[in-house]
Amino acid sequence: EPGQTVDITWTEPVFHYGWFSISLMSAYGSAVLGANISFGHSESSSLYSHTVTLPEDDCENCLLVLIQDAYYDPDLEQFYTKYYSCAAVSVSIPQTPPPIIPAMEEASISPQDFLSSVLPMLNALETEANEVEWAYATNVTEETQARSVEWSLSTAPFYLQLAQNASKYSNLLGGDLSVMRQIDILARTDISRDKAKRSELAQLVPQLETMYATGHVCLDGTGCLSLDPGLTELLADPTTDAATLEKVWTGWREVSAP
């Protein structure tokens, strides 16, 4: 988890003079977790351990890198070299389980009280949903895609029950128009009650999004272009010749075929 303190343990099979450094690397840069970590001068294999604190930010699909700066001769500093050991890691905040909302047989509380009871839960869910989707949209990987799918499936029962409870107020007359309008919106949902269909849709949507985000069409002279902005600008350019337009169109249809 971000900010967590962890112990990194490793073995030096062959003795060298020098020191170690530990870093966490991502597509956006690196964070040094431990630098100039000295170690003993045993002539045999040695086991080492160092405690580090992870950064406060999420780091999906990252590398934990151990670097050994080694000297063959510590006095003359001859045969200087570096050795690297890497491990794939994922640092992320655990998802909070969606809240449970009990079923209502009838509109047993006032519309305002009903709205006041569900809005805090709804706002918290929406905030976390935005964080999950932002992580996926800005870093399209198998891990962020799986997290998005998991979130969609885990929150569906909450939204379905919320819509069912809100529908109990649909036939009420009078009341605050603003409150009733909000409840009416909550009563509407496009989430299927069929669990199998929900699962299929939850898998399909991110697959299509990933396809559109990572797909490329390769053209002579211009290299390989993504949909946006490369191919989009090429299609919109009035000077693009007909042959190129056809290659872009047919090429993208091949890349984005379901």
Short mmCIF file of C-alpha atoms in Angstrom, two decimals:
data_model
loop_
_atom_site.label_atom_id
_atom_site.label_comp_id
_atom_site.label_asym_id
_atom_site.label_seq_id
_atom_site.Cartn_x
_atom_site.Cartn_y
_atom_site.Cartn_z
CA GLU A 1 0.00 0.00 0.00
CA PRO A 2 1.18 3.61 -0.51
CA GLY A 3 3.15 4.86 2.49
CA GLN A 4 3.64 1.33 3.84
CA THR A 5 6.95 0.34 5.45
CA VAL A 6 8.37 -2.89 4.02
CA ASP A 7 11.54 -4.94 4.49
CA ILE A 8 13.56 -5.68 1.33
CA THR A 9 15.74 -8.78 1.65
CA TRP A 10 18.33 -10.02 -0.85
CA THR A 11 21.40 -12.25 -1.16
CA GLU A 12 24.83 -11.38 -2.56
CA PRO A 13 26.05 -14.66 -4.11
CA VAL A 14 29.56 -13.36 -4.91
CA PHE A 15 31.38 -10.89 -2.70
CA HIS A 16 32.10 -7.39 -4.05
CA TYR A 17 33.14 -4.13 -2.42
CA GLY A 18 30.69 -1.27 -2.85
CA TRP A 19 27.12 -0.42 -1.89
CA PHE A 20 23.45 -0.90 -2.81
CA SER A 21 20.61 1.42 -3.80
CA ILE A 22 16.87 0.67 -3.98
CA SER A 23 14.41 2.47 -6.28
CA LEU A 24 10.79 2.16 -7.34
CA MET A 25 10.43 2.83 -11.07
CA SER A 26 7.33 3.53 -13.16
CA ALA A 27 6.56 4.86 -16.62
CA TYR A 28 6.49 8.36 -15.12
CA GLY A 29 9.82 8.32 -13.30
CA SER A 30 11.48 6.78 -10.29
CA ALA A 31 11.58 7.21 -6.54
CA VAL A 32 14.73 6.44 -4.58
CA LEU A 33 13.78 4.43 -1.51
CA GLY A 34 17.27 3.79 -0.17
CA ALA A 35 20.68 5.09 -1.37
CA ASN A 36 24.30 4.22 -0.52
CA ILE A 37 23.33 1.24 1.60
CA SER A 38 26.64 -0.11 2.85
CA PHE A 39 27.27 -3.79 3.42
CA GLY A 40 29.91 -5.96 5.04
CA HIS A 41 33.06 -7.40 3.62
CA SER A 42 32.42 -11.10 4.09
CA GLU A 43 34.18 -13.34 1.58
CA SER A 44 31.14 -15.65 1.38
CA SER A 45 27.55 -15.22 0.28
CA SER A 46 25.70 -12.79 2.51
CA LEU A 47 22.04 -12.06 3.24
CA TYR A 48 21.04 -8.40 3.52
CA SER A 49 17.88 -6.54 4.52
CA HIS A 50 16.84 -2.90 4.39
CA THR A 51 13.61 -1.22 5.50
CA VAL A 52 12.05 1.27 3.08
CA THR A 53 8.91 3.40 3.05
CA LEU A 54 6.87 3.29 -0.15
CA PRO A 55 5.73 6.57 -1.79
CA GLU A 56 2.29 7.93 -0.94
CA ASP A 57 1.08 7.61 -4.55
CA ASP A 58 -0.27 4.56 -6.33
CA CYS A 59 2.24 2.80 -8.55
CA GLU A 60 0.62 0.22 -10.82
CA ASN A 61 2.82 -2.10 -12.88
CA CYS A 62 6.07 -0.78 -11.39
CA LEU A 63 9.53 -2.19 -10.87
CA LEU A 64 11.36 -2.48 -7.57
CA VAL A 65 15.03 -2.15 -8.56
CA LEU A 66 18.03 -3.14 -6.46
CA ILE A 67 21.30 -1.71 -7.83
CA GLN A 68 24.69 -2.87 -6.65
CA ASP A 69 27.62 -0.53 -7.32
CA ALA A 70 30.54 -2.93 -7.14
CA TYR A 71 34.34 -2.64 -7.16
CA TYR A 72 36.74 -5.50 -7.70
CA ASP A 73 39.50 -3.63 -5.83
CA PRO A 74 38.29 -1.10 -3.22
CA ASP A 75 41.64 0.72 -3.09
CA LEU A 76 42.32 1.14 -6.79
CA GLU A 77 38.64 1.24 -7.73
CA GLN A 78 39.26 -1.10 -10.65
CA PHE A 79 36.64 -3.07 -12.59
CA TYR A 80 33.78 -0.85 -11.48
CA THR A 81 30.40 -2.21 -12.54
CA LYS A 82 26.69 -2.23 -11.69
CA TYR A 83 24.43 -5.21 -11.05
CA TYR A 84 20.64 -4.95 -11.26
CA SER A 85 17.91 -7.06 -9.69
CA CYS A 86 14.27 -6.24 -10.48
CA ALA A 87 10.87 -7.35 -9.21
CA ALA A 88 7.46 -6.39 -10.63
CA VAL A 89 5.28 -4.77 -7.94
CA SER A 90 1.94 -2.99 -7.70
CA VAL A 91 1.44 -0.36 -5.02
CA SER A 92 -2.20 0.64 -4.64
CA ILE A 93 -4.76 1.62 -2.04
CA PRO A 94 -7.07 -1.32 -1.26
CA GLN A 95 -10.58 -0.76 -2.54
CA THR A 96 -13.15 -0.10 0.13
CA PRO A 97 -15.99 -2.65 -0.03
CA PRO A 98 -19.15 -1.00 -1.37
CA PRO A 99 -21.68 -0.06 1.34
CA ILE A 100 -24.69 -2.28 1.89
CA ILE A 101 -28.07 -0.62 1.48
CA PRO A 102 -31.05 -2.52 2.92
CA ALA A 103 -34.13 -3.13 0.79
CA MET A 104 -37.20 -0.99 1.47
CA GLU A 105 -40.71 -2.46 1.30
CA GLU A 106 -42.27 0.98 1.17
CA ALA A 107 -41.40 4.67 1.46
CA SER A 108 -41.09 4.46 5.24
CA ILE A 109 -39.14 7.71 5.70
CA SER A 110 -39.59 11.14 4.18
CA PRO A 111 -38.06 11.85 0.74
CA GLN A 112 -35.62 14.33 2.29
CA ASP A 113 -34.49 11.82 4.94
CA PHE A 114 -34.09 9.13 2.28
CA LEU A 115 -31.95 11.42 0.15
CA SER A 116 -29.87 12.50 3.15
CA SER A 117 -29.21 8.87 4.07
CA VAL A 118 -27.94 7.75 0.65
CA LEU A 119 -26.08 10.79 -0.69
CA PRO A 120 -22.99 10.42 1.58
CA MET A 121 -22.60 6.78 0.49
CA LEU A 122 -23.15 7.71 -3.15
CA ASN A 123 -20.63 10.56 -3.04
CA ALA A 124 -17.97 8.32 -1.48
CA LEU A 125 -18.55 5.67 -4.15
CA GLU A 126 -18.39 8.18 -6.97
CA THR A 127 -15.13 9.62 -5.64
CA GLU A 128 -13.49 6.19 -5.53
CA ALA A 129 -14.95 5.28 -8.92
CA ASN A 130 -13.37 8.41 -10.42
CA GLU A 131 -10.00 7.45 -8.95
CA VAL A 132 -10.24 3.92 -10.37
CA GLU A 133 -11.25 5.15 -13.83
CA TRP A 134 -8.60 7.89 -13.84
CA ALA A 135 -5.89 5.35 -12.99
CA TYR A 136 -7.08 3.19 -15.89
CA ALA A 137 -7.52 6.04 -18.41
CA THR A 138 -4.05 7.47 -17.76
CA ASN A 139 -2.22 4.14 -17.53
CA VAL A 140 -3.87 1.43 -19.62
CA THR A 141 -2.50 -1.89 -18.32
CA GLU A 142 -3.92 -5.30 -17.54
CA GLU A 143 -3.79 -4.43 -13.84
CA THR A 144 -5.71 -1.13 -14.11
CA GLN A 145 -8.21 -2.73 -16.50
CA ALA A 146 -8.84 -5.61 -14.07
CA ARG A 147 -9.30 -3.13 -11.22
CA SER A 148 -11.85 -1.19 -13.26
CA VAL A 149 -13.81 -4.36 -14.05
CA GLU A 150 -13.72 -5.50 -10.42
CA TRP A 151 -14.98 -2.12 -9.23
CA SER A 152 -17.85 -2.09 -11.72
CA LEU A 153 -19.02 -5.56 -10.73
CA SER A 154 -18.65 -5.04 -6.98
CA THR A 155 -20.69 -1.81 -6.91
CA ALA A 156 -23.53 -2.98 -9.20
CA PRO A 157 -25.65 -4.51 -6.37
CA PHE A 158 -25.53 -1.22 -4.45
CA TYR A 159 -26.76 0.83 -7.40
CA LEU A 160 -29.49 -1.68 -8.23
CA GLN A 161 -30.83 -1.67 -4.68
CA LEU A 162 -30.56 2.11 -4.52
CA ALA A 163 -32.67 2.42 -7.69
CA GLN A 164 -35.23 -0.02 -6.33
CA ASN A 165 -35.53 1.88 -3.04
CA ALA A 166 -35.77 5.23 -4.81
CA SER A 167 -38.57 3.89 -7.01
CA LYS A 168 -40.76 3.55 -3.88
CA TYR A 169 -41.16 7.34 -3.96
CA SER A 170 -42.16 7.56 -7.63
CA ASN A 171 -45.90 7.75 -6.94
CA LEU A 172 -45.70 10.30 -4.14
CA LEU A 173 -47.30 13.65 -4.87
CA GLY A 174 -46.11 17.01 -3.65
CA GLY A 175 -42.95 17.53 -1.70
CA ASP A 176 -39.86 19.53 -2.55
CA LEU A 177 -39.40 19.46 -6.33
CA SER A 178 -35.61 19.46 -6.08
CA VAL A 179 -35.61 16.48 -3.70
CA MET A 180 -38.09 14.52 -5.85
CA ARG A 181 -36.08 15.26 -8.98
CA GLN A 182 -32.93 13.83 -7.37
CA ILE A 183 -34.77 10.74 -6.17
CA ASP A 184 -36.24 10.26 -9.64
CA ILE A 185 -32.71 10.29 -11.11
CA LEU A 186 -31.57 7.71 -8.53
CA ALA A 187 -34.47 5.45 -9.49
CA ARG A 188 -33.25 5.24 -13.06
CA THR A 189 -30.43 2.79 -13.80
CA ASP A 190 -29.05 1.11 -16.89
CA ILE A 191 -27.42 -1.67 -14.85
CA SER A 192 -28.75 -5.10 -15.78
CA ARG A 193 -30.21 -7.29 -13.04
CA ASP A 194 -28.79 -10.29 -14.90
CA LYS A 195 -25.45 -11.03 -13.23
CA ALA A 196 -24.05 -12.83 -16.30
CA LYS A 197 -24.89 -9.88 -18.56
CA ARG A 198 -23.35 -7.44 -16.07
CA SER A 199 -20.15 -9.46 -16.06
CA GLU A 200 -20.03 -9.64 -19.84
CA LEU A 201 -20.55 -5.90 -20.21
CA ALA A 202 -18.02 -5.07 -17.48
CA GLN A 203 -15.40 -7.09 -19.38
CA LEU A 204 -16.35 -5.79 -22.83
CA VAL A 205 -16.27 -2.04 -22.16
CA PRO A 206 -12.65 -1.82 -20.91
CA GLN A 207 -11.55 -4.21 -23.65
CA LEU A 208 -12.93 -1.81 -26.26
CA GLU A 209 -11.43 1.18 -24.46
CA THR A 210 -8.04 -0.53 -24.33
CA MET A 211 -8.32 -1.42 -28.01
CA TYR A 212 -8.99 2.20 -28.95
CA ALA A 213 -6.30 3.54 -26.61
CA THR A 214 -3.50 1.22 -27.75
CA GLY A 215 -4.39 0.51 -31.41
CA HIS A 216 -2.10 1.80 -34.17
CA VAL A 217 -2.19 1.87 -37.96
CA CYS A 218 1.16 1.84 -39.75
CA LEU A 219 1.48 3.90 -42.96
CA ASP A 220 4.35 4.35 -45.36
CA GLY A 221 6.25 7.54 -44.69
CA THR A 222 4.45 8.51 -41.49
CA GLY A 223 5.15 5.52 -39.27
CA CYS A 224 2.56 4.02 -36.91
CA LEU A 225 -0.19 6.36 -35.69
CA SER A 226 -2.67 6.04 -32.85
CA LEU A 227 -6.33 6.95 -33.26
CA ASP A 228 -6.03 10.29 -31.48
CA PRO A 229 -4.48 12.58 -32.46
CA GLY A 230 -2.59 10.86 -35.32
CA LEU A 231 -5.26 9.14 -37.42
CA THR A 232 -7.96 11.64 -36.44
CA GLU A 233 -5.89 14.58 -37.68
CA LEU A 234 -4.96 12.72 -40.86
CA LEU A 235 -8.62 12.01 -41.67
CA ALA A 236 -9.59 15.63 -40.95
CA ASP A 237 -6.79 17.08 -43.10
CA PRO A 238 -8.30 18.18 -46.47
CA THR A 239 -4.93 17.62 -48.19
CA THR A 240 -4.79 13.89 -47.35
CA ASP A 241 -5.05 11.92 -50.60
CA ALA A 242 -7.74 9.31 -51.24
CA ALA A 243 -5.35 6.36 -51.13
CA THR A 244 -4.11 7.32 -47.66
CA LEU A 245 -7.66 7.87 -46.42
CA GLU A 246 -8.58 4.38 -47.57
CA LYS A 247 -5.53 2.87 -45.85
CA VAL A 248 -6.39 4.66 -42.61
CA TRP A 249 -10.04 3.60 -42.75
CA THR A 250 -9.40 -0.06 -43.59
CA GLY A 251 -6.39 -0.25 -41.26
CA TRP A 252 -8.35 1.02 -38.26
CA ARG A 253 -11.23 -1.34 -39.00
CA GLU A 254 -8.76 -4.23 -38.83
CA VAL A 255 -7.23 -2.99 -35.58
CA SER A 256 -10.53 -2.26 -33.84
CA ALA A 257 -12.49 -5.30 -35.01
CA PRO A 258 -14.39 -6.81 -32.04
#
